[in-house]
Short mmCIF file of C-alpha atoms and ligand atoms in Angstrom, two decimals:
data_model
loop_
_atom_site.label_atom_id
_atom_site.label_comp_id
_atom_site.label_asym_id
_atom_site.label_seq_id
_atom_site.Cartn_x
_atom_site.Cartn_y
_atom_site.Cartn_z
CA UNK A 1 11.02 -90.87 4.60
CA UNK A 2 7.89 -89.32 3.10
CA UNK A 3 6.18 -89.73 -0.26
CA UNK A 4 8.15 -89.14 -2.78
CA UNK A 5 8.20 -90.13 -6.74
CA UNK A 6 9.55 -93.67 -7.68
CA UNK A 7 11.68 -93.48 -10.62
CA UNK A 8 12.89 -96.84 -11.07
CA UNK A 9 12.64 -100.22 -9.49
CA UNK A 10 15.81 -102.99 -9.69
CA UNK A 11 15.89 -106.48 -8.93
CA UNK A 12 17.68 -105.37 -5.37
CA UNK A 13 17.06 -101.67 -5.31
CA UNK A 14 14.57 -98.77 -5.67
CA UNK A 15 15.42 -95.36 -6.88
CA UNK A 16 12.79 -92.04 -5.57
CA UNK A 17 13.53 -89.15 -6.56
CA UNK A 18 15.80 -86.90 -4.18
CA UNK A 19 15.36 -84.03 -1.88
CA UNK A 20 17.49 -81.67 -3.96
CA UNK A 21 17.57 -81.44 -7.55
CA UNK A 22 20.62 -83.58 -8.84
CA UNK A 23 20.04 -85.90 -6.08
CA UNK A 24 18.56 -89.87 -5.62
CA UNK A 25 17.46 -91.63 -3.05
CA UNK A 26 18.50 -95.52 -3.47
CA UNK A 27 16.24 -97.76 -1.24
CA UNK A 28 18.15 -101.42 -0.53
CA UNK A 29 15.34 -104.08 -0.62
CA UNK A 30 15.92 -108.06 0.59
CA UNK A 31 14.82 -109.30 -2.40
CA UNK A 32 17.43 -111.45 -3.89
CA UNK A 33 17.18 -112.51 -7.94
CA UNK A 34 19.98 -114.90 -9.48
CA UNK A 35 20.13 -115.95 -13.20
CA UNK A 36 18.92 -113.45 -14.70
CA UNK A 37 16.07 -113.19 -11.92
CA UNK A 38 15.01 -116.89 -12.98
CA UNK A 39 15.60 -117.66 -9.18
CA UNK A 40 13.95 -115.57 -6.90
CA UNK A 41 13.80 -115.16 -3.08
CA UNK A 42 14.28 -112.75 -0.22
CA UNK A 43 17.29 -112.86 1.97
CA UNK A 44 15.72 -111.41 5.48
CA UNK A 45 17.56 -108.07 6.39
CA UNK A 46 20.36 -108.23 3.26
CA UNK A 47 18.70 -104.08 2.30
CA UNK A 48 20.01 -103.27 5.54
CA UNK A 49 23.52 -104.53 5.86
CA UNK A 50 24.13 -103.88 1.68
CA UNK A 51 23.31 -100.50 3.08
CA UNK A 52 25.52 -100.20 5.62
CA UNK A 53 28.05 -102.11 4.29
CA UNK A 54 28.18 -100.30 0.86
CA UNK A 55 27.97 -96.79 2.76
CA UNK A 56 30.82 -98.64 4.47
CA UNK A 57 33.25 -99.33 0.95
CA UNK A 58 32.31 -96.04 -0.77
CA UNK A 59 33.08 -93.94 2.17
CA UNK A 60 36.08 -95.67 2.02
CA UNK A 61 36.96 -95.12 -1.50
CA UNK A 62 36.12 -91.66 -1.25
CA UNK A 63 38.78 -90.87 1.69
CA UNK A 64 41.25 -92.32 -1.05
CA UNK A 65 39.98 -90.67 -3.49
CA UNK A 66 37.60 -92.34 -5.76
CA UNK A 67 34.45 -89.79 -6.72
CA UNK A 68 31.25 -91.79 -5.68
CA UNK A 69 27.36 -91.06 -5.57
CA UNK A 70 27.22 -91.69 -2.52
CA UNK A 71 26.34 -88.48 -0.45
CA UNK A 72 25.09 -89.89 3.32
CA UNK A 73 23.46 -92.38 4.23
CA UNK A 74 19.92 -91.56 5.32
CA UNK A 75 18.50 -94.37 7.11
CA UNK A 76 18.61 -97.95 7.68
CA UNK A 77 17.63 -99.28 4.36
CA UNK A 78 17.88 -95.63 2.50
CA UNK A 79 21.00 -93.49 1.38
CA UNK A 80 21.39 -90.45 -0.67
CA UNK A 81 22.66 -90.39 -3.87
CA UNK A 82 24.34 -87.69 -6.88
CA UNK A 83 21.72 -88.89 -9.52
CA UNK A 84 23.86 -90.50 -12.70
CA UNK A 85 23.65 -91.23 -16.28
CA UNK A 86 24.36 -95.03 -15.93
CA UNK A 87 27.28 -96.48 -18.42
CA UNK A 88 25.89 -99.69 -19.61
CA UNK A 89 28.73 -101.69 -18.62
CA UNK A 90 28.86 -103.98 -15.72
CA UNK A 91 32.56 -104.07 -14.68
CA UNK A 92 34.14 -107.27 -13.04
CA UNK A 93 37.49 -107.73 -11.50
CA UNK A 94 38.80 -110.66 -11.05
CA UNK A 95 41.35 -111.95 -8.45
CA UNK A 96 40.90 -115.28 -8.40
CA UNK A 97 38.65 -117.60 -10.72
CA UNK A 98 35.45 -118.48 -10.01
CA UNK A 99 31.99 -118.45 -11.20
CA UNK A 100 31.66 -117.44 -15.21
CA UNK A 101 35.21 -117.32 -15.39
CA UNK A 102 35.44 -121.10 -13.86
CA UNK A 103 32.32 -121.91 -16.09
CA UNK A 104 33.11 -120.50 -19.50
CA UNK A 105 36.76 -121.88 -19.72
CA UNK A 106 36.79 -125.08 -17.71
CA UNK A 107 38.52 -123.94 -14.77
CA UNK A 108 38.46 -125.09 -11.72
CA UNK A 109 37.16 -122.72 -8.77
CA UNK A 110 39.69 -120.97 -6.16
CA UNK A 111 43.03 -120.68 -8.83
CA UNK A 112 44.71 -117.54 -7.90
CA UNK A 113 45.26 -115.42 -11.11
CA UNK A 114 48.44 -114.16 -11.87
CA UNK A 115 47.10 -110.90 -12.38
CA UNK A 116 43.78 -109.38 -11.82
CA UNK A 117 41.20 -109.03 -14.64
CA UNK A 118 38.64 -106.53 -16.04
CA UNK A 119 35.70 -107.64 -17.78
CA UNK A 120 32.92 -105.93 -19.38
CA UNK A 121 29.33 -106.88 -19.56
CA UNK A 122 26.67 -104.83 -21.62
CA UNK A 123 24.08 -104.18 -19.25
CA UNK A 124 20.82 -105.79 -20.66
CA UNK A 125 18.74 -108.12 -18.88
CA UNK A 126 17.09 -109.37 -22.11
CA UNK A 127 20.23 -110.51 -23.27
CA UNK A 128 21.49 -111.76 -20.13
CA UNK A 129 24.29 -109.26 -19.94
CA UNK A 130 26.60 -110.85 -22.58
CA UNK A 131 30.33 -110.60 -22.00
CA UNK A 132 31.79 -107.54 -24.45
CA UNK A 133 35.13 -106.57 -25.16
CA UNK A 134 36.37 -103.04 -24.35
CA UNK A 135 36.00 -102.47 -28.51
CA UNK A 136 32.38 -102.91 -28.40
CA UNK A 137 31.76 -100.95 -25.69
CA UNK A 138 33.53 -97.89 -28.02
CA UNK A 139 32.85 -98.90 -31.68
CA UNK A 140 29.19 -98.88 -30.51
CA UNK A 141 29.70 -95.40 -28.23
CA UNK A 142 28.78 -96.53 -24.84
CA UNK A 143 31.55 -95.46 -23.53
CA UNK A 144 34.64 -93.07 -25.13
CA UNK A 145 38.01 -93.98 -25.03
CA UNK A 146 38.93 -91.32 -22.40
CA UNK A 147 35.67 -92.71 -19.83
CA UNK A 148 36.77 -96.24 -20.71
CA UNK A 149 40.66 -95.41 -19.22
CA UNK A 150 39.22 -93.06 -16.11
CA UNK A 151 36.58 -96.54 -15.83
CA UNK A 152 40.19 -99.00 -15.92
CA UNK A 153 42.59 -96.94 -13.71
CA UNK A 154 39.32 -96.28 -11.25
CA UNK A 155 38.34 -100.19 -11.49
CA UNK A 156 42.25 -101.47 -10.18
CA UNK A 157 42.60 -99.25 -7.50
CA UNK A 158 39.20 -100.18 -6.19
CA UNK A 159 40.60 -103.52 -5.80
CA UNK A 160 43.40 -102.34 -4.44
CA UNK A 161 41.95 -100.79 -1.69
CA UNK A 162 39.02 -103.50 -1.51
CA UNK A 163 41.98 -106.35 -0.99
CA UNK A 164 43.35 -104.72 1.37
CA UNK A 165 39.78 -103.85 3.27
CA UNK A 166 39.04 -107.64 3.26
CA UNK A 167 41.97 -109.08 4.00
CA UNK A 168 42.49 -107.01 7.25
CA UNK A 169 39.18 -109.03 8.29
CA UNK A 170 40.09 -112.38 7.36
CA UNK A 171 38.02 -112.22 3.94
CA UNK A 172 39.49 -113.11 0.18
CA UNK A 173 38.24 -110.71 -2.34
CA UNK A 174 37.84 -113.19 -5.12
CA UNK A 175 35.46 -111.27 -7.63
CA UNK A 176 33.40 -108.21 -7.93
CA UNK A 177 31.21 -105.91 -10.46
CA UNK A 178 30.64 -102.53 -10.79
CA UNK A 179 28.87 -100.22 -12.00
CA UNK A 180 29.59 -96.61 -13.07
CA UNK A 181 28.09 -93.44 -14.27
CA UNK A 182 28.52 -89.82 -15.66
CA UNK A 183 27.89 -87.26 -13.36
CA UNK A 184 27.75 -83.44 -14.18
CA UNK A 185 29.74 -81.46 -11.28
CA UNK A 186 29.72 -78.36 -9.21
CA UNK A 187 32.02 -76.64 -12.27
CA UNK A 188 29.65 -78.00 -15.22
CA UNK A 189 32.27 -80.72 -16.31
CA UNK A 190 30.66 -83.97 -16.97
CA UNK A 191 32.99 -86.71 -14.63
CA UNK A 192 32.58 -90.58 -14.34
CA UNK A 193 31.89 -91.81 -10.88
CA UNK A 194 31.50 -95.10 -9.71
CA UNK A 195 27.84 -96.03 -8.69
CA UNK A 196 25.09 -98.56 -7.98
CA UNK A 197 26.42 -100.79 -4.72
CA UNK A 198 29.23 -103.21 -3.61
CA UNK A 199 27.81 -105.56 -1.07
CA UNK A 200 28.15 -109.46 -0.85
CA UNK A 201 25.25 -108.96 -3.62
CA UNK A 202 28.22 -107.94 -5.80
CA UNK A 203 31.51 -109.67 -4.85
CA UNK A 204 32.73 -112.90 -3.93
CA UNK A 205 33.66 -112.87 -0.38
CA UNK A 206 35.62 -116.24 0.78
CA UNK A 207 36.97 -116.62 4.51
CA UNK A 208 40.45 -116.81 4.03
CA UNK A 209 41.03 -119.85 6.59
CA UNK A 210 38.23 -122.04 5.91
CA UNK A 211 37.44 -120.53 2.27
CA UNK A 212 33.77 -120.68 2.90
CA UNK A 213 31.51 -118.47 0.97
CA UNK A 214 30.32 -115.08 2.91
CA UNK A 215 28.19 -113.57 -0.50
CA UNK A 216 25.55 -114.22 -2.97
CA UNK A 217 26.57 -117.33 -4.13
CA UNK A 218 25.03 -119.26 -0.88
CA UNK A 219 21.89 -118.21 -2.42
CA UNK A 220 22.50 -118.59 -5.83
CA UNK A 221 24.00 -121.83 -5.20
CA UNK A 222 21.21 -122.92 -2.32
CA UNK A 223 24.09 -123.58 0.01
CA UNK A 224 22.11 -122.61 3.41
CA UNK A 225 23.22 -119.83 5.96
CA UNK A 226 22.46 -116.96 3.76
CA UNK A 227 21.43 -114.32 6.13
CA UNK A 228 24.55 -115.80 8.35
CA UNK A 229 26.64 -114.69 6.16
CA UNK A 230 25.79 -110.92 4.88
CA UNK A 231 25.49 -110.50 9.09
CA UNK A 232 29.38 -111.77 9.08
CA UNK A 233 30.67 -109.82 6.59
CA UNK A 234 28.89 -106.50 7.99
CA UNK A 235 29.68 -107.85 11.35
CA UNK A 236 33.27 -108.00 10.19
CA UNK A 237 33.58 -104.61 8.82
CA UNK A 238 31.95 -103.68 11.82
CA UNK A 239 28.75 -102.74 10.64
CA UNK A 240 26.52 -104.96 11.82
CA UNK A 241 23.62 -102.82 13.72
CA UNK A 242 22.90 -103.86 17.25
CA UNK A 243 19.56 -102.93 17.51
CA UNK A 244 18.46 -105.62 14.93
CA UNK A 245 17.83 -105.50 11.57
CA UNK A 246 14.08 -104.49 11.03
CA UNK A 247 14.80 -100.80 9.54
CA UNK A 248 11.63 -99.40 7.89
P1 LIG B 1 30.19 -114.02 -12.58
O1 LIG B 1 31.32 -114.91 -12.21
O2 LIG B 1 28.85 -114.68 -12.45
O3 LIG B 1 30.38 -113.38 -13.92
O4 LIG B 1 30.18 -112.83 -11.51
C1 LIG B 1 31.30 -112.01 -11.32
C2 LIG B 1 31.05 -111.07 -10.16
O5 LIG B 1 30.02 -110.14 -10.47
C3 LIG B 1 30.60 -111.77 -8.88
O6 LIG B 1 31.29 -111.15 -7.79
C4 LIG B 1 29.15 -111.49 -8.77
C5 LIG B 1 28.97 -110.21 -9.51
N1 LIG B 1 27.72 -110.14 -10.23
C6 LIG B 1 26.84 -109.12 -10.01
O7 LIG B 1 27.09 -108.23 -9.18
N2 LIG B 1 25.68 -109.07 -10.72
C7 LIG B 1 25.36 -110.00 -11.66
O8 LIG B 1 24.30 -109.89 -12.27
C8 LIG B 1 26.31 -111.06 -11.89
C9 LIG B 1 26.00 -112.12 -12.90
C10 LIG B 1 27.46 -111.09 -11.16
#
């Protein structure tokens, strides 16, 4: 793509402005940060199969449904994007526990829940994006009870469909976040939409025979194969580019 204005730069992403007003362009780098970007490193090719494989999900979610940003995908490492107002909520599901969860209340890794979970964290990188409850995230407005229940209903069938998405390739959808935003449509009504990215950046991916890792947590963890396994899980949801994974 040409020049165009940077508005914002992530940990994992970059945001340019759009080719039509309204619009984004999200850029999917291989940088990988963990911790709180204490960790750092770069996971060679991961912008271009989150790309593909969260062009992958949301396309998905919108043929059931869901209103996304996502508009098209515009290259190998680029897609277009209905700019947001960001909530500042990062939204987990859980399935089964693992990570925080297993950490914060003793638990051991890999016990099925009887029922999934939502969790909120306030999206703040100086604070580490504390765990909230749902009443902080409306006594202190960053959300209103109406955007909170869309944000809820939205959230479960996600995983709904998400479980099912997985398990059809052999994969355990164990955790994920995400992130949503207001949008203001085509009629002037301001809806939520879900945004950001879901990629093994953002869930837990376990194989379902051997229960080995296929996400983030080989790198946050330093458990090797990294790049392996973002290549399974596009190659998986078939995905994985042919040509190699050097898209500019
Ligand atoms: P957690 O167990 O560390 O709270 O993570 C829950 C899920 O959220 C897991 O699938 C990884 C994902 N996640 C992110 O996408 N971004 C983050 O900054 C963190 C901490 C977790």
């Amino acid at each position: 793509m040409t020049k165009r204005r940077k508005l914002y730069e992530g940990k994992a992403k970059i945001l340019y402005q759009g080719p039509q007003p309204g619009t984004l362009v999200q850029y999917f780098k291989d940088d990988a940060t963990a911790f709180n970007a204490q960790k750092k490193g770069n996971i060679a090719g991961k912008g271009v199969l989150n790309n593909l494989i969260s062009e992958k999900i949301f396309s998905g979610l919108e043929a059931i449904g869901i209103p996304t940003h996502f508009i098209k995908r515009a290259n190998m490492r680029e897609q277009l994007i209905k700019k947001v107002e960001i909530i500042p909520l990062e939204v987990i599901i859980r399935n089964v526990v693992a990570g925080s969860m297993a950490k914060r209340l003793g638990l051991e890794e890999g016990m099925e829940l009887d029922r999934s979970i939502i969790e909120f964290s306030y999206k703040d990188d100086s604070l580490g994006d504390p765990l909230v409850a749902a009443e902080h995230a409306l006594a202190l407005g960053w959300v209103t009870d109406d955007e909170l229940d869309q944000i809820t209903a939205m959230t479960f069938r996600i995983n709904d469909f998400m479980c099912g998405l997985f398990a059809g390739i052999g994969i355990r959808l164990v955790d994920f976040k995400l992130e949503f935003g207001r949008y203001v449509d085509e009629n002037g009504d301001e809806v939520i939409i879900l945004a950001d990215e879901i990629s093994p950046d953002t869930c837990r991916l376990w194989d379902l025979k051997t229960m080995k890792k296929l996400d983030k947590d080989r790198f946050r963890r330093d458990l090797g194969g990294v790049e392996e396994a973002y290549q399974e899980v596009a190659r998986r949801l078939g995905v994985l580019p042919k040509g190699g994974l050097e898209g500019e």
